[in-house]
CSV table of C-alpha atoms in Angstrom, one decimal:
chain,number,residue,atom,x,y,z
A,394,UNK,CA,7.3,-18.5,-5.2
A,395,UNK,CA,6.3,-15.2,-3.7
A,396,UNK,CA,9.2,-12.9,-2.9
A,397,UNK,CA,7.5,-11.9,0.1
A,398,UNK,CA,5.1,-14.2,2.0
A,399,UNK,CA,2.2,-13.3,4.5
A,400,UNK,CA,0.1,-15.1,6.3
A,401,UNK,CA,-3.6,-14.1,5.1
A,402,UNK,CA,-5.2,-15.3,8.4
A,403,UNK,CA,-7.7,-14.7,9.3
A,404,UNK,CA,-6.7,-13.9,12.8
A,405,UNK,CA,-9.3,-13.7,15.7
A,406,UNK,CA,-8.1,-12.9,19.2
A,407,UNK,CA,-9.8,-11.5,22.5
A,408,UNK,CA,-9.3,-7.7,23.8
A,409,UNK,CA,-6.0,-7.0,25.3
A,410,UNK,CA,-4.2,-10.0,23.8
A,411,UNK,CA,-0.8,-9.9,22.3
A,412,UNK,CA,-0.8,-10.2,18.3
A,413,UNK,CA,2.1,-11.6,16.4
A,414,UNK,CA,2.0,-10.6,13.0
A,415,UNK,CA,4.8,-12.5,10.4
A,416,UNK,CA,6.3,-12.1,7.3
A,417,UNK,CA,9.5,-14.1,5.9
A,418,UNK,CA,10.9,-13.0,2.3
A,419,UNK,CA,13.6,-14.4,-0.3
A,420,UNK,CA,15.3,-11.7,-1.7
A,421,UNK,CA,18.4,-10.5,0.4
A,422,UNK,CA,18.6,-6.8,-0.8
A,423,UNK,CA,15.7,-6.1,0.9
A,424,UNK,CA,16.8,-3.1,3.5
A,425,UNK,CA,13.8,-1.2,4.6
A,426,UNK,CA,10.8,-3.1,6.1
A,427,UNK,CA,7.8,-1.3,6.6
A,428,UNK,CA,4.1,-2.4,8.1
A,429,UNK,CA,1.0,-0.6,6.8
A,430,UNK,CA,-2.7,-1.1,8.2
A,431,UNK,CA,-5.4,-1.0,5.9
A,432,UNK,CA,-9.0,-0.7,7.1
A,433,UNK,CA,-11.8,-1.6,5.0
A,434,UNK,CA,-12.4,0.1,1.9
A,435,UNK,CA,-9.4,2.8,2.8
A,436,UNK,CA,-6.0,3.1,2.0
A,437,UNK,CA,-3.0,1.6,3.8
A,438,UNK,CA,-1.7,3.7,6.7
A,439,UNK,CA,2.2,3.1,7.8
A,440,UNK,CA,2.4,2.0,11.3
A,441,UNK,CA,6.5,1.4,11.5
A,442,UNK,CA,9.5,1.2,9.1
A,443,UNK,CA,12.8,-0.2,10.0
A,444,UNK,CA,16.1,-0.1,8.4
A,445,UNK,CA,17.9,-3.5,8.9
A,446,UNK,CA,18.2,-5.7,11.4
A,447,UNK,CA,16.7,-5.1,14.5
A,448,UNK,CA,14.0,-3.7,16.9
A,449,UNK,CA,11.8,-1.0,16.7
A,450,UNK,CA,9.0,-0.1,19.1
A,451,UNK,CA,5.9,2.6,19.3
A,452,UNK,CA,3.3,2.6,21.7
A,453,UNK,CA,2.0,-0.6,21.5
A,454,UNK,CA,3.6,-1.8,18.3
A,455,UNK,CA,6.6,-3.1,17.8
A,456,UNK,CA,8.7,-4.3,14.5
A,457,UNK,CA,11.5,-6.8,14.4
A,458,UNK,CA,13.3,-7.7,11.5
A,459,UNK,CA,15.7,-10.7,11.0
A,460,UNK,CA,17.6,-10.3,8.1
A,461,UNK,CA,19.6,-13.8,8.8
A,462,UNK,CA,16.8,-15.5,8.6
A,463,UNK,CA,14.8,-13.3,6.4
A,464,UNK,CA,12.4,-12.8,8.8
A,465,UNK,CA,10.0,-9.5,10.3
A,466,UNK,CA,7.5,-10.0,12.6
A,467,UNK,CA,4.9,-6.9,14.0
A,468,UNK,CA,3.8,-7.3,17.6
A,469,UNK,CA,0.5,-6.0,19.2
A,470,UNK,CA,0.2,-5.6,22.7
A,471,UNK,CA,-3.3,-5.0,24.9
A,472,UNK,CA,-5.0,-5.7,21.7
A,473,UNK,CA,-8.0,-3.3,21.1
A,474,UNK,CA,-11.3,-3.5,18.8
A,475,UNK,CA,-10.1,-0.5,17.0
A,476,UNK,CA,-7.0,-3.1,16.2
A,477,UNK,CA,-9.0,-5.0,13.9
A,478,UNK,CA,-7.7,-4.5,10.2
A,479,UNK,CA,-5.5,-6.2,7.5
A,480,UNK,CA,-1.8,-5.5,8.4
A,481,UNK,CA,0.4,-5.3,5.1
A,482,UNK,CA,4.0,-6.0,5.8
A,483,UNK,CA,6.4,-4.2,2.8
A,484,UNK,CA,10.1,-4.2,2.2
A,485,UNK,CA,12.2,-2.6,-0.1
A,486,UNK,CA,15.6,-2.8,-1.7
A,487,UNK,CA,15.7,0.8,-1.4
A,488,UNK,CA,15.4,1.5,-5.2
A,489,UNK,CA,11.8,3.0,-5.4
A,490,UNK,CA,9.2,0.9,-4.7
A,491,UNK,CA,7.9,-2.2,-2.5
A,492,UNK,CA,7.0,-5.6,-2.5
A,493,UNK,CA,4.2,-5.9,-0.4
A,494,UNK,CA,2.5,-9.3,1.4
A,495,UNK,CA,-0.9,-10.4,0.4
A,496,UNK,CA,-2.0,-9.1,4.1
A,497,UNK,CA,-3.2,-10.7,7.5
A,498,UNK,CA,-6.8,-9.6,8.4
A,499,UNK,CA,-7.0,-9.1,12.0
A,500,UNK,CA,-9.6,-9.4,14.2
A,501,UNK,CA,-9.7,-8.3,18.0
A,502,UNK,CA,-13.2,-9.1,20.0
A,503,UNK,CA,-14.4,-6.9,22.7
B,167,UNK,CA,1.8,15.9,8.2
B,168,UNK,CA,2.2,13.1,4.6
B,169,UNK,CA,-1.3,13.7,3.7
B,170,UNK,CA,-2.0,12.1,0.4
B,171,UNK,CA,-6.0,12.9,-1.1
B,172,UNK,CA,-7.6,11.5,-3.8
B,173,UNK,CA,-10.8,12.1,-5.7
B,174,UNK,CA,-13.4,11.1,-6.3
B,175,UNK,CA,-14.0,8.6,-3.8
B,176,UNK,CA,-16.0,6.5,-5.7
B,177,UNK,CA,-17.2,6.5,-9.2
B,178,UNK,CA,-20.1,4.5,-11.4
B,179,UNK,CA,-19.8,4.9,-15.1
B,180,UNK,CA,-21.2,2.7,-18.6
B,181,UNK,CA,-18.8,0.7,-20.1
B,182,UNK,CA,-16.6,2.5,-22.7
B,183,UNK,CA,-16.2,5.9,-21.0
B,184,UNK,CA,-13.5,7.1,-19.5
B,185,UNK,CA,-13.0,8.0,-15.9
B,186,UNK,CA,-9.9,10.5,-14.5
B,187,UNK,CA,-8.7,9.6,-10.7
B,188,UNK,CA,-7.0,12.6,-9.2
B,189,UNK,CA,-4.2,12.0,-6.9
B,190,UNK,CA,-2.8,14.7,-4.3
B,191,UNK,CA,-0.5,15.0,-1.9
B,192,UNK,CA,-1.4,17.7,0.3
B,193,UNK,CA,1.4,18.9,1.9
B,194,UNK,CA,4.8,18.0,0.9
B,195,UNK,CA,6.1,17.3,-2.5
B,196,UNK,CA,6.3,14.0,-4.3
B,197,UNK,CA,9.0,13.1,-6.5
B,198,UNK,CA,7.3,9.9,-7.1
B,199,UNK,CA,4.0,7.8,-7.1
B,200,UNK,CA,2.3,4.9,-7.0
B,201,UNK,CA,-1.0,3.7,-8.9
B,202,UNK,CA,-2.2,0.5,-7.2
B,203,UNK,CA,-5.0,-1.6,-7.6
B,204,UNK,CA,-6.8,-3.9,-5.1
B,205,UNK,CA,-9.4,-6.5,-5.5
B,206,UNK,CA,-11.5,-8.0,-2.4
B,207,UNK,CA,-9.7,-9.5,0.1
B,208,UNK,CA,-6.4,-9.2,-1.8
B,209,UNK,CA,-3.3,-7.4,-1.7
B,210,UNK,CA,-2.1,-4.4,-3.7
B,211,UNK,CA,-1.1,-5.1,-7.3
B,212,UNK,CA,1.6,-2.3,-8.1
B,213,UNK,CA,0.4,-0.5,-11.5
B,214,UNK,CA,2.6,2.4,-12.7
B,215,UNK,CA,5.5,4.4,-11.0
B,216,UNK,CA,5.3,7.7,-11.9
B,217,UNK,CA,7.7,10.7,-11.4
B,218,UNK,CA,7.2,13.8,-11.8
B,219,UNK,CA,7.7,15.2,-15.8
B,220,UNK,CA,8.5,12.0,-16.9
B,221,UNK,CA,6.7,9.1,-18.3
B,222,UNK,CA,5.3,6.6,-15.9
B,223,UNK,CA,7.0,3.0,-15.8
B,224,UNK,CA,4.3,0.5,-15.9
B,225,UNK,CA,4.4,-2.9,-14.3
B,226,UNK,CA,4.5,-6.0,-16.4
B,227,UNK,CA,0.7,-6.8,-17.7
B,228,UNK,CA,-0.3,-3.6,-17.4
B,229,UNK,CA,-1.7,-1.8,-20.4
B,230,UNK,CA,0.0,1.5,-21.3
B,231,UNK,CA,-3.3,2.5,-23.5
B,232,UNK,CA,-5.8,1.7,-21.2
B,233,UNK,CA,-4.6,3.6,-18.1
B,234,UNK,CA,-3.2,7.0,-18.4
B,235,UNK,CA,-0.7,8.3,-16.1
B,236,UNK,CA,0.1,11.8,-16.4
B,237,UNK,CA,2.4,13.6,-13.4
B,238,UNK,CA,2.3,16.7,-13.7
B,239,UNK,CA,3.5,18.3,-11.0
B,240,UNK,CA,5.0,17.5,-7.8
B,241,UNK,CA,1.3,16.9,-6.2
B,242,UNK,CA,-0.4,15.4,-8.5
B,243,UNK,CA,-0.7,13.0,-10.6
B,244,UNK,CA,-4.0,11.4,-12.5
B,245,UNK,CA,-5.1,7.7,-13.6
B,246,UNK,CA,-7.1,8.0,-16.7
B,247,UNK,CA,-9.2,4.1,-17.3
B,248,UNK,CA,-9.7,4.4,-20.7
B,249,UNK,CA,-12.9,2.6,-22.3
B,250,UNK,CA,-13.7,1.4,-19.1
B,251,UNK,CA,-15.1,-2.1,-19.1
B,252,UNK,CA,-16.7,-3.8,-16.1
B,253,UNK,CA,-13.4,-6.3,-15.4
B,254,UNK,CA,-11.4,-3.0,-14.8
B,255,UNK,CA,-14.0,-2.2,-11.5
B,256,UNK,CA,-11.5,-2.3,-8.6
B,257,UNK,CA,-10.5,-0.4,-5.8
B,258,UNK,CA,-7.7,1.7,-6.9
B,259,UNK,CA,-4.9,3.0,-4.7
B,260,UNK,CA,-2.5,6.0,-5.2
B,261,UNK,CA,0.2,6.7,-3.0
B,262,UNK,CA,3.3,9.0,-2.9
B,263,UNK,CA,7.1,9.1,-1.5
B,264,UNK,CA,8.5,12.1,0.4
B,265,UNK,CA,11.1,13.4,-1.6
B,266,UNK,CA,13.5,13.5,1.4
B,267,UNK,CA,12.5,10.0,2.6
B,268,UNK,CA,12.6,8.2,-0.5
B,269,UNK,CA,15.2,6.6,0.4
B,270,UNK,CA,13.6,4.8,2.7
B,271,UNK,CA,10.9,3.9,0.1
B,272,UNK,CA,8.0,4.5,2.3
B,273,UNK,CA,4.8,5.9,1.2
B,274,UNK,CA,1.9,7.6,2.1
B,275,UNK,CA,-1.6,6.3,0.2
B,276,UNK,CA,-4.1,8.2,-0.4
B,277,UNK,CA,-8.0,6.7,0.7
B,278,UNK,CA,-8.5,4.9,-2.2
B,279,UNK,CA,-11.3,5.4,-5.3
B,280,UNK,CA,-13.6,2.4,-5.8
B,281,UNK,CA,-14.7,2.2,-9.5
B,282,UNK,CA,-17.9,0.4,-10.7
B,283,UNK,CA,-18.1,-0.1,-14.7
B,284,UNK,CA,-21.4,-0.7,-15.2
């Protein structure tokens, strides 16, 4: 088993829907959650981190984590085209480097 | 600001040369980064860690001898594929923690250089 699991999608949704992106994990010393978007054929870009439990929000974005039930979610609201991408969720137990989910690829029509 | 570069971009070579994959980061210093490689429609596969004047620490399956790491200084650090052979065309990642957020262990990737071995 996967110490963190994405769903790979593919996920297709209209312009100016709300996206709910999930990821649940295993290992409990996980503390720092991030989500990265990837576009095609370029390197990830972080959206959001969060230390914890908890809600985080920016712009239209906004991370959740549940560490009781080992649990983050990334929310999209008003959907746009330039939205479509593969959204990495990552976490960390703080010691260097991340485990990373295989990826949901997005898709948001006009 | 976290502006991570690498170069080339993309690169076509014969099978059994070598090819060097520079890795910057532009403007801040990186105690430590990341070589990642990425095949279609997957996810990252974590290569090396490498800090800065120290050997890199290689994940498990990953030859030592066929890709270099060398980090020299605080922005940058290379991936050398030795003897390049057409299963080691990928997409390949680098990315780099800010010294004073590593804490936080989030990184900053560079745009990626796709390798063809021909």
């Amino acid at each position: 088993q996967k110490e963190v699991e994405q769903d790979p999608g593919p996920l297709s949704v209209p312009e100016g829907a709300i996206v709910s992106l999930n990821c649940t994990y295993s290992n409990s010393a996980f503390q720092y959650f991030m989500w990265y978007r990837q576009y095609s054929r370029k390197g990830p870009e972080l959206l959001m981190y969060t230390y914890s439990s908890g809600n985080k929000e920016d712009g239209r974005f906004t991370a959740q984590v549940d560490k009781s039930s080992k649990y983050i979610s990334l929310f999209i609201r008003d959907s746009q085209p330039s939205d479509s991408a593969t959204y990495l969720c990552a976490m960390s137990a703080g010691a260097g480097k991340s485990t990373f989910g295989d990826g949901t690829t997005l898709t948001v029509k006009p | 600001g976290a502006v991570v570069s690498q170069h080339p971009s993309w690169v076509i070579c014969k099978s059994g040369t070598s090819v060097k994959i520079e890795c910057r980061s532009l403007d801040f210093q990186a105690t430590t980064m990341f070589w990642y490689r990425q095949f279609p429609k997957q996810s990252l596969m974590l290569m090396a860690t490498s800090n800065e004047g120290s050997k890199a620490t290689y994940e498990q399956g990953v030859e030592k001898d066929k890709f270099l790491i060398n980090h020299a200084s605080l922005t940058l650090s290379t991936l050398t594929v030795t003897s390049a052979h057409p299963e080691d065309s990928s997409f390949y990642i680098c990315s780099a923690s800010l010294s004073r957020e590593l804490i936080t262990d989030t990184q900053y990737f560079g745009p990626g250089t796709r390798l063809t071995v021909l």
